[in-house]
Amino acid sequence: LFTDADDLWGDGTVADRQTAAVDAAYGARKTFDFYHDQFGRNGIANDGNGGYSRVHYGNEYVNAFWDDDCFCMTYGDGVDNVNPLTALDVAAHEMTHGVTSTTADLYYYDGESGGLNEGTSDIMAAAVEFFANNPQDVPDYEVGELIDINGDGTPLRYMDQPSKDGISQDYWSSRTEGLDPHFSSGVANHYFYLLAEGSGSKTINGASYNSPTYDSLPVPGLGLHNAFNVWYRALTLYMTSTTDYAGARVATLQAAADLFGRSSEAYETVGNAWAAVNVGGRFVNHITLSPLTAQESAVGQPATLRIEAATSQSGGLTYAASGLPGGLTIDATTGLVSGSPTEPGAFTPTVTLRTSGGSSTTATFPWTVIPSGGDFFVNPGNVNIPDAGDPAESPLVVTGHDGNAPGDLQVTVDIVHTWRGDLVIDLVGSDGTVRRLKNSNSDSGDDVHATYTVDASAIPSNGTWKLRVQDVYSFDTGYIDSWKLTF
Ligand SMILES: [Zn+2]
């Protein structure tokens, strides 16, 4: 513990060992005050306690970290032991890891939740800088701009356009979850900048920003204050340890509904800021509609398609469709398309979604129906696989095949799922006989696209067959995309 006879602390240089301690105490104080004044949060753990800060850790240690065990901060002295990592945004970033661990507890080491954990720290660090408004550390949307870890005067990370660091992502993609959390955080940081300040070029406190959007459409900013209120409310009430980017969108929309009302423009702006980083769809006429992909079905085989849409307006949505393949209908209330196609062909249905207030949006997509050749049966409907839960089952009806199935029945499986080693796959015959197609293992690859040959000569062909898929480990998720039997 530092003590001082004259109560004059540090001198602003590293020659005085007190200086790093004073800066650390300043960072702890401003972070504590920010959470207290903005959210009524009383300390990192909301228990009224401050945490210790430890400085001069290690030798030429170029890092700072929060420790959930001691609930304390540690700072190294950096390059040559003369660049302590005690900048305000570093302090606020690290202590925000403590806030996250006592709230959503976003899991750090796997998947997109780690990026959301890091992003939360960058987001609140920027907010604390603006809150402190210190002319010696002019508030900005950069991370680590004062500590010069790169050695060339550039920041560690940029929130308006995260890819400027050379690694971080501006927009969500299927690669996001595989990145180190310090880089998968780019999607969250970019969303937050867009929600706070809006897209395009802007000068803030003398610094120039230029924030792009995934769909090249503009996003208006709601202001920093509204943006961090939405994030904090989502973090503390709606996010959990396994929240991913899609879940963060849902959590922040719920927070925005609480704060501004579901039918507000601000609510739609939150959704559009996510769309601008490729998470979810834009609100068009108060309706978001996820992209509709090309469908393939077979004559006489059950087909399903769920239209994923939502509205900011009260009264829900009604669904209609024209040009669907014969035999298929859409449920006006749920948007579920189902039935069994009656004839082959290439179709281009249009779905129309309407709010109770009369706003509407439409989308057109291709739907191919192949003939049922007598030995080919497909179920193209998507079935979600519960994470580490009960098995998912997808049925498939076989008709017109008297007698038993062949000894070399072909089972073609298309499953979208990260870390496919989590999956156990069985074929359930028309008489309930179970044939194992795939066991769980340590295969970390994505998706299952495989054709298995099964001796089904003891199983009657006609009847309802099922593909049964169980996810036996947590975190990775997915769905049965389609599967088929070839006799
Ligand atoms: Zn961090």
Short mmCIF file of C-alpha atoms and ligand atoms in Angstrom, two decimals:
data_model
loop_
_atom_site.label_atom_id
_atom_site.label_comp_id
_atom_site.label_asym_id
_atom_site.label_seq_id
_atom_site.Cartn_x
_atom_site.Cartn_y
_atom_site.Cartn_z
CA LEU A 1 0.00 0.00 0.00
CA PHE A 2 1.29 3.44 -0.88
CA THR A 3 1.54 6.00 1.93
CA ASP A 4 2.57 9.63 1.69
CA ALA A 5 3.72 12.04 4.39
CA ASP A 6 2.69 15.27 2.67
CA ASP A 7 -0.42 13.92 0.90
CA LEU A 8 0.87 15.11 -2.51
CA TRP A 9 0.59 12.07 -4.75
CA GLY A 10 2.80 11.36 -7.77
CA ASP A 11 4.17 13.93 -10.18
CA GLY A 12 2.80 12.82 -13.56
CA THR A 13 6.02 11.02 -14.51
CA VAL A 14 7.10 7.40 -14.12
CA ALA A 15 10.13 8.60 -12.13
CA ASP A 16 7.77 8.86 -9.16
CA ARG A 17 6.46 5.37 -8.37
CA GLN A 18 3.30 6.88 -6.91
CA THR A 19 2.22 8.17 -10.32
CA ALA A 20 0.99 4.81 -11.63
CA ALA A 21 -0.88 4.28 -8.37
CA VAL A 22 -2.55 7.69 -8.64
CA ASP A 23 -3.61 6.98 -12.23
CA ALA A 24 -4.95 3.56 -11.25
CA ALA A 25 -6.94 5.09 -8.40
CA TYR A 26 -8.31 7.73 -10.81
CA GLY A 27 -9.43 5.01 -13.22
CA ALA A 28 -11.08 3.02 -10.43
CA ARG A 29 -12.83 6.12 -9.10
CA LYS A 30 -14.14 7.29 -12.47
CA THR A 31 -15.34 3.80 -13.36
CA PHE A 32 -17.08 3.39 -9.99
CA ASP A 33 -18.70 6.83 -10.37
CA PHE A 34 -19.81 6.17 -13.94
CA TYR A 35 -21.65 2.99 -12.99
CA HIS A 36 -23.09 4.66 -9.90
CA ASP A 37 -24.24 7.89 -11.54
CA GLN A 38 -25.57 6.40 -14.78
CA PHE A 39 -27.13 3.14 -13.59
CA GLY A 40 -27.31 3.37 -9.80
CA ARG A 41 -24.83 0.49 -9.62
CA ASN A 42 -22.98 0.57 -6.31
CA GLY A 43 -19.57 -0.86 -7.13
CA ILE A 44 -18.35 -3.41 -9.66
CA ALA A 45 -20.26 -6.20 -7.91
CA ASN A 46 -23.07 -3.82 -6.88
CA ASP A 47 -22.29 -4.60 -3.25
CA GLY A 48 -20.97 -1.17 -2.17
CA ASN A 49 -17.35 -2.32 -2.17
CA GLY A 50 -14.49 -0.78 -4.09
CA GLY A 51 -11.70 -3.02 -5.35
CA TYR A 52 -7.98 -2.76 -4.82
CA SER A 53 -5.67 -1.74 -7.65
CA ARG A 54 -2.16 -3.20 -7.86
CA VAL A 55 0.52 -1.40 -9.90
CA HIS A 56 4.13 -2.13 -10.92
CA TYR A 57 3.20 -5.79 -11.46
CA GLY A 58 5.88 -8.05 -12.94
CA ASN A 59 8.75 -6.86 -15.11
CA GLU A 60 8.07 -5.04 -18.40
CA TYR A 61 4.60 -6.57 -18.21
CA VAL A 62 2.59 -5.15 -21.12
CA ASN A 63 -0.92 -5.79 -19.87
CA ALA A 64 -3.48 -5.07 -17.22
CA PHE A 65 -6.13 -7.44 -15.94
CA TRP A 66 -9.13 -7.85 -13.73
CA ASP A 67 -9.20 -10.86 -11.39
CA ASP A 68 -12.59 -12.23 -10.36
CA ASP A 69 -11.05 -14.07 -7.40
CA CYS A 70 -9.62 -11.02 -5.58
CA PHE A 71 -12.04 -8.63 -7.31
CA CYS A 72 -9.03 -6.43 -7.95
CA MET A 73 -7.12 -4.75 -10.76
CA THR A 74 -3.51 -5.35 -11.74
CA TYR A 75 -1.39 -3.12 -14.00
CA GLY A 76 2.00 -3.84 -15.56
CA ASP A 77 4.60 -1.14 -16.22
CA GLY A 78 4.67 -1.86 -19.95
CA VAL A 79 7.53 -1.60 -22.43
CA ASP A 80 10.87 -0.82 -20.70
CA ASN A 81 8.95 -0.48 -17.44
CA VAL A 82 8.17 3.16 -18.30
CA ASN A 83 4.77 2.76 -20.03
CA PRO A 84 2.37 1.70 -17.28
CA LEU A 85 -1.00 0.50 -18.61
CA THR A 86 -2.97 2.76 -16.30
CA ALA A 87 -4.93 4.72 -18.96
CA LEU A 88 -8.56 5.40 -18.08
CA ASP A 89 -10.04 3.27 -20.87
CA VAL A 90 -7.83 0.33 -19.89
CA ALA A 91 -8.97 0.64 -16.27
CA ALA A 92 -12.64 0.91 -17.22
CA HIS A 93 -12.32 -1.94 -19.73
CA GLU A 94 -10.80 -4.31 -17.18
CA MET A 95 -13.16 -3.42 -14.35
CA THR A 96 -16.13 -3.86 -16.69
CA HIS A 97 -15.07 -7.52 -16.96
CA GLY A 98 -15.95 -7.60 -13.25
CA VAL A 99 -19.38 -6.08 -13.94
CA THR A 100 -19.97 -8.67 -16.68
CA SER A 101 -18.89 -11.54 -14.45
CA THR A 102 -21.45 -10.52 -11.81
CA THR A 103 -24.28 -9.99 -14.33
CA ALA A 104 -24.61 -11.79 -17.70
CA ASP A 105 -21.38 -13.72 -17.01
CA LEU A 106 -20.77 -14.07 -20.76
CA TYR A 107 -18.62 -17.17 -21.28
CA TYR A 108 -15.22 -16.03 -22.50
CA TYR A 109 -13.44 -18.94 -24.10
CA ASP A 110 -15.68 -20.29 -26.80
CA GLY A 111 -18.10 -18.92 -29.37
CA GLU A 112 -19.56 -15.45 -29.77
CA SER A 113 -20.21 -14.86 -26.05
CA GLY A 114 -16.48 -14.14 -25.61
CA GLY A 115 -16.66 -11.39 -28.22
CA LEU A 116 -19.69 -9.91 -26.47
CA ASN A 117 -17.77 -10.01 -23.15
CA GLU A 118 -14.82 -8.11 -24.68
CA GLY A 119 -17.14 -5.78 -26.58
CA THR A 120 -18.96 -4.91 -23.35
CA SER A 121 -15.63 -3.85 -21.84
CA ASP A 122 -14.69 -1.71 -24.86
CA ILE A 123 -18.17 -0.16 -24.97
CA MET A 124 -18.20 0.82 -21.30
CA ALA A 125 -14.57 2.00 -21.49
CA ALA A 126 -15.56 4.49 -24.20
CA ALA A 127 -18.57 5.56 -22.15
CA VAL A 128 -16.39 6.13 -19.05
CA GLU A 129 -13.99 8.29 -21.10
CA PHE A 130 -16.86 10.51 -22.23
CA PHE A 131 -18.21 10.56 -18.66
CA ALA A 132 -14.83 11.65 -17.23
CA ASN A 133 -14.32 14.16 -20.09
CA ASN A 134 -10.68 14.68 -19.13
CA PRO A 135 -8.82 17.13 -21.44
CA GLN A 136 -5.64 15.11 -20.84
CA ASP A 137 -7.42 12.06 -22.31
CA VAL A 138 -9.90 13.44 -24.80
CA PRO A 139 -12.95 11.13 -25.05
CA ASP A 140 -13.01 8.99 -28.19
CA TYR A 141 -14.23 5.74 -29.71
CA GLU A 142 -10.78 4.17 -29.76
CA VAL A 143 -9.44 1.61 -27.32
CA GLY A 144 -6.00 1.94 -25.72
CA GLU A 145 -5.03 5.05 -27.69
CA LEU A 146 -2.88 6.44 -24.87
CA ILE A 147 -0.79 3.41 -23.96
CA ASP A 148 0.80 2.79 -27.38
CA ILE A 149 1.08 -0.99 -27.14
CA ASN A 150 1.62 -1.14 -30.91
CA GLY A 151 4.62 1.17 -30.52
CA ASP A 152 3.56 3.42 -33.42
CA GLY A 153 1.03 5.68 -31.75
CA THR A 154 -1.99 3.77 -33.10
CA PRO A 155 -4.86 2.56 -30.89
CA LEU A 156 -5.41 -1.11 -30.11
CA ARG A 157 -8.96 -1.11 -31.49
CA TYR A 158 -11.35 1.17 -33.41
CA MET A 159 -15.08 1.16 -32.77
CA ASP A 160 -16.33 3.07 -35.85
CA GLN A 161 -14.60 0.64 -38.21
CA PRO A 162 -13.04 -2.25 -36.26
CA SER A 163 -11.25 -3.70 -39.31
CA LYS A 164 -8.82 -0.76 -39.18
CA ASP A 165 -6.76 -2.82 -36.72
CA GLY A 166 -6.21 -5.39 -39.48
CA ILE A 167 -7.91 -8.32 -37.70
CA SER A 168 -11.24 -7.33 -36.15
CA GLN A 169 -14.51 -7.75 -38.05
CA ASP A 170 -16.76 -4.87 -39.08
CA TYR A 171 -19.69 -7.27 -39.66
CA TRP A 172 -20.88 -10.58 -38.27
CA SER A 173 -20.08 -13.69 -40.34
CA SER A 174 -19.90 -17.42 -39.73
CA ARG A 175 -16.21 -16.82 -38.93
CA THR A 176 -16.99 -14.54 -35.99
CA GLU A 177 -17.23 -17.24 -33.33
CA GLY A 178 -13.84 -18.66 -34.28
CA LEU A 179 -11.97 -15.42 -33.60
CA ASP A 180 -10.20 -14.45 -30.38
CA PRO A 181 -12.68 -12.46 -28.26
CA HIS A 182 -10.55 -9.31 -28.68
CA PHE A 183 -11.40 -9.40 -32.40
CA SER A 184 -14.86 -10.98 -32.48
CA SER A 185 -15.76 -8.00 -30.25
CA GLY A 186 -15.54 -5.84 -33.39
CA VAL A 187 -19.14 -6.66 -34.30
CA ALA A 188 -20.39 -5.41 -30.90
CA ASN A 189 -18.14 -2.34 -30.92
CA HIS A 190 -19.28 -1.38 -34.41
CA TYR A 191 -22.95 -1.86 -33.52
CA PHE A 192 -22.44 0.34 -30.47
CA TYR A 193 -20.68 3.12 -32.36
CA LEU A 194 -23.43 3.13 -35.02
CA LEU A 195 -26.18 3.27 -32.39
CA ALA A 196 -24.42 6.06 -30.50
CA GLU A 197 -23.18 8.25 -33.34
CA GLY A 198 -24.71 6.97 -36.59
CA SER A 199 -23.09 5.88 -39.83
CA GLY A 200 -20.92 7.91 -42.21
CA SER A 201 -18.24 10.50 -41.51
CA LYS A 202 -18.31 12.52 -38.33
CA THR A 203 -15.90 14.61 -36.25
CA ILE A 204 -16.13 14.19 -32.48
CA ASN A 205 -13.83 16.12 -30.12
CA GLY A 206 -11.52 16.80 -33.07
CA ALA A 207 -11.20 13.14 -34.08
CA SER A 208 -12.48 11.93 -37.46
CA TYR A 209 -14.66 8.84 -37.79
CA ASN A 210 -16.19 7.11 -40.79
CA SER A 211 -18.48 4.22 -39.97
CA PRO A 212 -19.68 1.94 -42.80
CA THR A 213 -22.74 -0.35 -42.78
CA TYR A 214 -23.13 -3.90 -44.08
CA ASP A 215 -26.08 -3.01 -46.32
CA SER A 216 -24.73 0.45 -47.23
CA LEU A 217 -27.89 2.00 -45.79
CA PRO A 218 -27.52 4.78 -43.20
CA VAL A 219 -28.15 4.39 -39.47
CA PRO A 220 -29.05 7.48 -37.42
CA GLY A 221 -27.37 7.68 -34.02
CA LEU A 222 -29.38 7.72 -30.80
CA GLY A 223 -26.60 9.39 -28.80
CA LEU A 224 -24.03 7.81 -26.53
CA HIS A 225 -26.25 8.04 -23.45
CA ASN A 226 -29.12 6.08 -25.00
CA ALA A 227 -26.72 3.58 -26.54
CA PHE A 228 -25.02 2.68 -23.26
CA ASN A 229 -28.33 2.59 -21.37
CA VAL A 230 -29.62 0.01 -23.86
CA TRP A 231 -26.42 -2.06 -23.55
CA TYR A 232 -26.31 -2.00 -19.75
CA ARG A 233 -29.96 -2.97 -19.43
CA ALA A 234 -29.49 -5.80 -21.93
CA LEU A 235 -26.31 -6.97 -20.17
CA THR A 236 -27.79 -6.99 -16.68
CA LEU A 237 -31.31 -8.26 -17.42
CA TYR A 238 -31.40 -10.21 -20.67
CA MET A 239 -27.98 -11.58 -21.65
CA THR A 240 -26.74 -14.90 -20.24
CA SER A 241 -23.47 -16.82 -20.31
CA THR A 242 -24.17 -18.30 -23.75
CA THR A 243 -25.70 -15.26 -25.48
CA ASP A 244 -24.47 -14.97 -29.06
CA TYR A 245 -24.83 -12.06 -31.48
CA ALA A 246 -28.36 -13.04 -32.49
CA GLY A 247 -29.21 -13.22 -28.79
CA ALA A 248 -27.58 -9.85 -28.11
CA ARG A 249 -29.83 -8.34 -30.77
CA VAL A 250 -32.89 -9.79 -29.02
CA ALA A 251 -31.61 -8.62 -25.61
CA THR A 252 -30.95 -5.05 -26.74
CA LEU A 253 -34.29 -4.86 -28.57
CA GLN A 254 -36.02 -5.92 -25.35
CA ALA A 255 -34.03 -3.28 -23.44
CA ALA A 256 -35.00 -0.67 -26.04
CA ALA A 257 -38.64 -1.71 -25.76
CA ASP A 258 -38.42 -1.17 -21.99
CA LEU A 259 -36.71 2.20 -22.31
CA PHE A 260 -38.38 3.77 -25.34
CA GLY A 261 -41.43 1.61 -26.15
CA ARG A 262 -41.66 -1.13 -28.74
CA SER A 263 -43.35 1.03 -31.34
CA SER A 264 -40.75 3.82 -31.02
CA GLU A 265 -38.32 4.90 -33.70
CA ALA A 266 -35.49 4.26 -31.21
CA TYR A 267 -36.53 0.59 -30.99
CA GLU A 268 -36.25 0.22 -34.76
CA THR A 269 -32.93 2.08 -34.75
CA VAL A 270 -31.50 -0.54 -32.38
CA GLY A 271 -32.60 -3.27 -34.80
CA ASN A 272 -31.22 -1.36 -37.78
CA ALA A 273 -27.85 -0.81 -36.06
CA TRP A 274 -27.62 -4.60 -35.70
CA ALA A 275 -28.65 -5.09 -39.34
CA ALA A 276 -25.85 -2.66 -40.23
CA VAL A 277 -23.36 -5.16 -38.74
CA ASN A 278 -25.12 -8.12 -40.41
CA VAL A 279 -27.06 -9.35 -37.38
CA GLY A 280 -30.78 -9.65 -38.19
CA GLY A 281 -32.86 -7.78 -40.73
CA ARG A 282 -33.71 -4.10 -41.16
CA PHE A 283 -37.08 -2.71 -40.21
CA VAL A 284 -38.91 -1.90 -43.43
CA ASN A 285 -42.35 -0.38 -42.87
CA HIS A 286 -42.04 -1.47 -39.20
CA ILE A 287 -41.35 -5.11 -40.14
CA THR A 288 -38.11 -7.12 -40.04
CA LEU A 289 -37.95 -10.15 -42.28
CA SER A 290 -35.00 -12.55 -42.31
CA PRO A 291 -33.82 -13.41 -45.84
CA LEU A 292 -35.74 -16.25 -47.50
CA THR A 293 -33.46 -18.83 -49.08
CA ALA A 294 -34.12 -21.13 -52.03
CA GLN A 295 -36.27 -24.15 -51.11
CA GLU A 296 -36.35 -27.66 -52.55
CA SER A 297 -39.11 -30.21 -51.99
CA ALA A 298 -40.38 -33.41 -53.53
CA VAL A 299 -43.88 -34.27 -54.74
CA GLY A 300 -45.88 -36.00 -52.06
CA GLN A 301 -43.30 -35.30 -49.34
CA PRO A 302 -44.05 -33.05 -46.35
CA ALA A 303 -42.44 -29.63 -46.68
CA THR A 304 -42.18 -26.79 -44.17
CA LEU A 305 -40.76 -23.29 -44.16
CA ARG A 306 -40.91 -20.93 -41.22
CA ILE A 307 -40.99 -17.23 -42.15
CA GLU A 308 -38.85 -15.43 -39.52
CA ALA A 309 -40.27 -11.96 -39.05
CA ALA A 310 -41.26 -9.47 -36.38
CA THR A 311 -42.87 -6.06 -36.09
CA SER A 312 -42.35 -3.08 -33.83
CA GLN A 313 -46.10 -2.37 -33.92
CA SER A 314 -48.77 -3.79 -31.65
CA GLY A 315 -51.14 -6.42 -32.97
CA GLY A 316 -48.59 -8.75 -34.53
CA LEU A 317 -48.29 -9.73 -38.18
CA THR A 318 -50.52 -11.50 -40.66
CA TYR A 319 -48.98 -13.59 -43.40
CA ALA A 320 -50.13 -14.29 -46.94
CA ALA A 321 -48.47 -15.96 -49.90
CA SER A 322 -49.08 -16.22 -53.63
CA GLY A 323 -47.48 -18.55 -56.16
CA LEU A 324 -46.70 -21.34 -53.67
CA PRO A 325 -46.30 -24.84 -55.12
CA GLY A 326 -49.67 -26.63 -55.23
CA GLY A 327 -50.40 -28.44 -51.99
CA LEU A 328 -48.64 -25.87 -49.78
CA THR A 329 -50.36 -23.23 -47.68
CA ILE A 330 -49.23 -20.50 -45.31
CA ASP A 331 -50.64 -20.05 -41.81
CA ALA A 332 -51.85 -16.46 -41.66
CA THR A 333 -50.99 -16.13 -37.96
CA THR A 334 -47.69 -18.01 -37.55
CA GLY A 335 -46.23 -17.65 -41.04
CA LEU A 336 -45.54 -21.38 -41.22
CA VAL A 337 -45.68 -22.73 -44.78
CA SER A 338 -46.55 -26.45 -44.83
CA GLY A 339 -48.16 -29.22 -46.81
CA SER A 340 -47.06 -31.71 -49.45
CA PRO A 341 -46.45 -30.47 -53.02
CA THR A 342 -48.74 -32.06 -55.61
CA GLU A 343 -46.76 -31.39 -58.80
CA PRO A 344 -43.17 -30.77 -59.81
CA GLY A 345 -41.91 -27.44 -61.15
CA ALA A 346 -40.01 -24.23 -60.53
CA PHE A 347 -42.03 -21.77 -58.48
CA THR A 348 -41.38 -18.19 -57.30
CA PRO A 349 -43.75 -17.53 -54.41
CA THR A 350 -44.20 -14.09 -52.89
CA VAL A 351 -44.97 -13.72 -49.20
CA THR A 352 -46.64 -10.59 -47.88
CA LEU A 353 -46.45 -9.58 -44.21
CA ARG A 354 -48.86 -6.99 -42.88
CA THR A 355 -49.13 -5.18 -39.55
CA SER A 356 -52.48 -4.50 -37.92
CA GLY A 357 -51.94 -0.85 -38.86
CA GLY A 358 -51.72 -1.71 -42.55
CA SER A 359 -47.95 -1.46 -43.15
CA SER A 360 -46.60 -4.29 -45.27
CA THR A 361 -43.49 -5.81 -46.77
CA THR A 362 -43.04 -8.55 -49.35
CA ALA A 363 -40.34 -10.99 -50.41
CA THR A 364 -39.99 -13.35 -53.36
CA PHE A 365 -37.83 -16.47 -53.45
CA PRO A 366 -37.42 -19.67 -55.54
CA TRP A 367 -39.03 -22.97 -54.60
CA THR A 368 -38.19 -26.05 -56.66
CA VAL A 369 -40.36 -29.17 -56.48
CA ILE A 370 -38.75 -32.33 -57.83
CA PRO A 371 -40.73 -35.38 -58.96
CA SER A 372 -40.96 -38.19 -56.49
CA GLY A 373 -39.30 -40.83 -58.65
CA GLY A 374 -40.56 -43.69 -56.58
CA ASP A 375 -37.26 -44.39 -54.82
CA PHE A 376 -36.34 -40.95 -53.51
CA PHE A 377 -37.94 -39.37 -50.45
CA VAL A 378 -36.87 -36.07 -48.87
CA ASN A 379 -37.81 -33.95 -45.90
CA PRO A 380 -36.43 -30.46 -46.57
CA GLY A 381 -37.93 -28.87 -43.45
CA ASN A 382 -35.55 -27.36 -40.88
CA VAL A 383 -35.73 -28.84 -37.39
CA ASN A 384 -33.82 -27.14 -34.56
CA ILE A 385 -31.57 -29.38 -32.44
CA PRO A 386 -31.84 -28.44 -28.73
CA ASP A 387 -28.44 -27.60 -27.18
CA ALA A 388 -27.41 -30.54 -24.98
CA GLY A 389 -31.08 -31.47 -24.78
CA ASP A 390 -33.63 -33.97 -26.01
CA PRO A 391 -33.15 -35.47 -29.49
CA ALA A 392 -34.65 -33.66 -32.47
CA GLU A 393 -36.67 -35.76 -34.89
CA SER A 394 -37.51 -35.11 -38.53
CA PRO A 395 -40.15 -37.44 -40.07
CA LEU A 396 -40.25 -38.70 -43.62
CA VAL A 397 -43.20 -40.59 -45.11
CA VAL A 398 -42.47 -43.42 -47.57
CA THR A 399 -45.32 -44.73 -49.75
CA GLY A 400 -45.70 -47.02 -52.74
CA HIS A 401 -42.91 -49.44 -51.77
CA ASP A 402 -44.33 -52.79 -50.80
CA GLY A 403 -42.05 -55.15 -48.94
CA ASN A 404 -38.90 -54.40 -47.00
CA ALA A 405 -36.27 -51.73 -47.60
CA PRO A 406 -33.02 -52.67 -49.38
CA GLY A 407 -29.83 -53.88 -47.73
CA ASP A 408 -28.09 -50.80 -49.03
CA LEU A 409 -30.56 -48.04 -48.14
CA GLN A 410 -28.92 -44.64 -48.72
CA VAL A 411 -29.49 -42.04 -46.00
CA THR A 412 -28.34 -38.55 -46.98
CA VAL A 413 -28.04 -36.10 -44.09
CA ASP A 414 -27.54 -32.33 -44.23
CA ILE A 415 -27.13 -30.74 -40.78
CA VAL A 416 -25.94 -27.21 -40.01
CA HIS A 417 -24.18 -27.28 -36.64
CA THR A 418 -20.88 -25.98 -35.30
CA TRP A 419 -18.61 -28.58 -33.64
CA ARG A 420 -20.31 -31.59 -35.30
CA GLY A 421 -18.57 -33.97 -32.85
CA ASP A 422 -21.38 -33.02 -30.42
CA LEU A 423 -23.93 -34.87 -32.54
CA VAL A 424 -25.29 -38.43 -32.31
CA ILE A 425 -27.37 -39.35 -35.38
CA ASP A 426 -29.79 -42.29 -35.67
CA LEU A 427 -32.13 -43.50 -38.37
CA VAL A 428 -35.45 -44.71 -36.95
CA GLY A 429 -37.15 -47.17 -39.29
CA SER A 430 -40.85 -47.35 -40.14
CA ASP A 431 -41.24 -50.07 -37.47
CA GLY A 432 -39.25 -48.18 -34.80
CA THR A 433 -35.97 -50.04 -35.39
CA VAL A 434 -33.02 -47.74 -34.58
CA ARG A 435 -29.84 -47.76 -36.68
CA ARG A 436 -26.88 -45.66 -35.48
CA LEU A 437 -25.44 -43.47 -38.29
CA LYS A 438 -22.91 -41.43 -36.33
CA ASN A 439 -21.55 -41.33 -32.78
CA SER A 440 -20.34 -38.25 -30.90
CA ASN A 441 -16.59 -37.60 -30.96
CA SER A 442 -14.08 -34.74 -30.72
CA ASP A 443 -14.52 -33.54 -34.34
CA SER A 444 -14.59 -29.72 -34.11
CA GLY A 445 -15.57 -29.20 -37.77
CA ASP A 446 -18.79 -27.53 -38.90
CA ASP A 447 -21.89 -29.28 -40.32
CA VAL A 448 -22.68 -32.83 -41.38
CA HIS A 449 -23.15 -33.46 -45.11
CA ALA A 450 -22.91 -37.21 -45.56
CA THR A 451 -24.59 -40.23 -47.12
CA TYR A 452 -24.72 -43.36 -44.95
CA THR A 453 -25.47 -46.87 -46.26
CA VAL A 454 -27.71 -48.86 -43.93
CA ASP A 455 -28.81 -52.51 -44.06
CA ALA A 456 -32.56 -51.98 -43.72
CA SER A 457 -33.64 -55.30 -45.24
CA ALA A 458 -35.58 -56.24 -42.10
CA ILE A 459 -37.58 -52.99 -42.02
CA PRO A 460 -40.82 -52.42 -43.99
CA SER A 461 -40.39 -49.66 -46.56
CA ASN A 462 -43.77 -47.98 -46.25
CA GLY A 463 -44.48 -45.83 -43.23
CA THR A 464 -42.94 -42.96 -41.33
CA TRP A 465 -39.15 -42.98 -40.97
CA LYS A 466 -37.34 -40.50 -38.77
CA LEU A 467 -33.94 -38.92 -38.54
CA ARG A 468 -33.11 -38.55 -34.85
CA VAL A 469 -30.30 -36.13 -33.89
CA GLN A 470 -29.11 -35.45 -30.36
CA ASP A 471 -26.62 -32.76 -29.31
CA VAL A 472 -24.81 -34.22 -26.29
CA TYR A 473 -22.59 -31.23 -25.34
CA SER A 474 -23.33 -27.57 -24.51
CA PHE A 475 -22.60 -24.34 -26.39
CA ASP A 476 -22.62 -25.32 -30.07
CA THR A 477 -26.03 -25.31 -31.75
CA GLY A 478 -27.67 -25.93 -35.11
CA TYR A 479 -30.47 -27.62 -37.01
CA ILE A 480 -31.38 -30.44 -39.40
CA ASP A 481 -31.39 -28.71 -42.80
CA SER A 482 -32.80 -31.62 -44.78
CA TRP A 483 -32.45 -35.37 -45.17
CA LYS A 484 -33.51 -38.01 -47.65
CA LEU A 485 -33.80 -41.73 -48.22
CA THR A 486 -32.92 -43.37 -51.52
CA PHE A 487 -34.29 -46.91 -51.97
ZN ZN B 1 -10.76 -7.47 -22.02
#
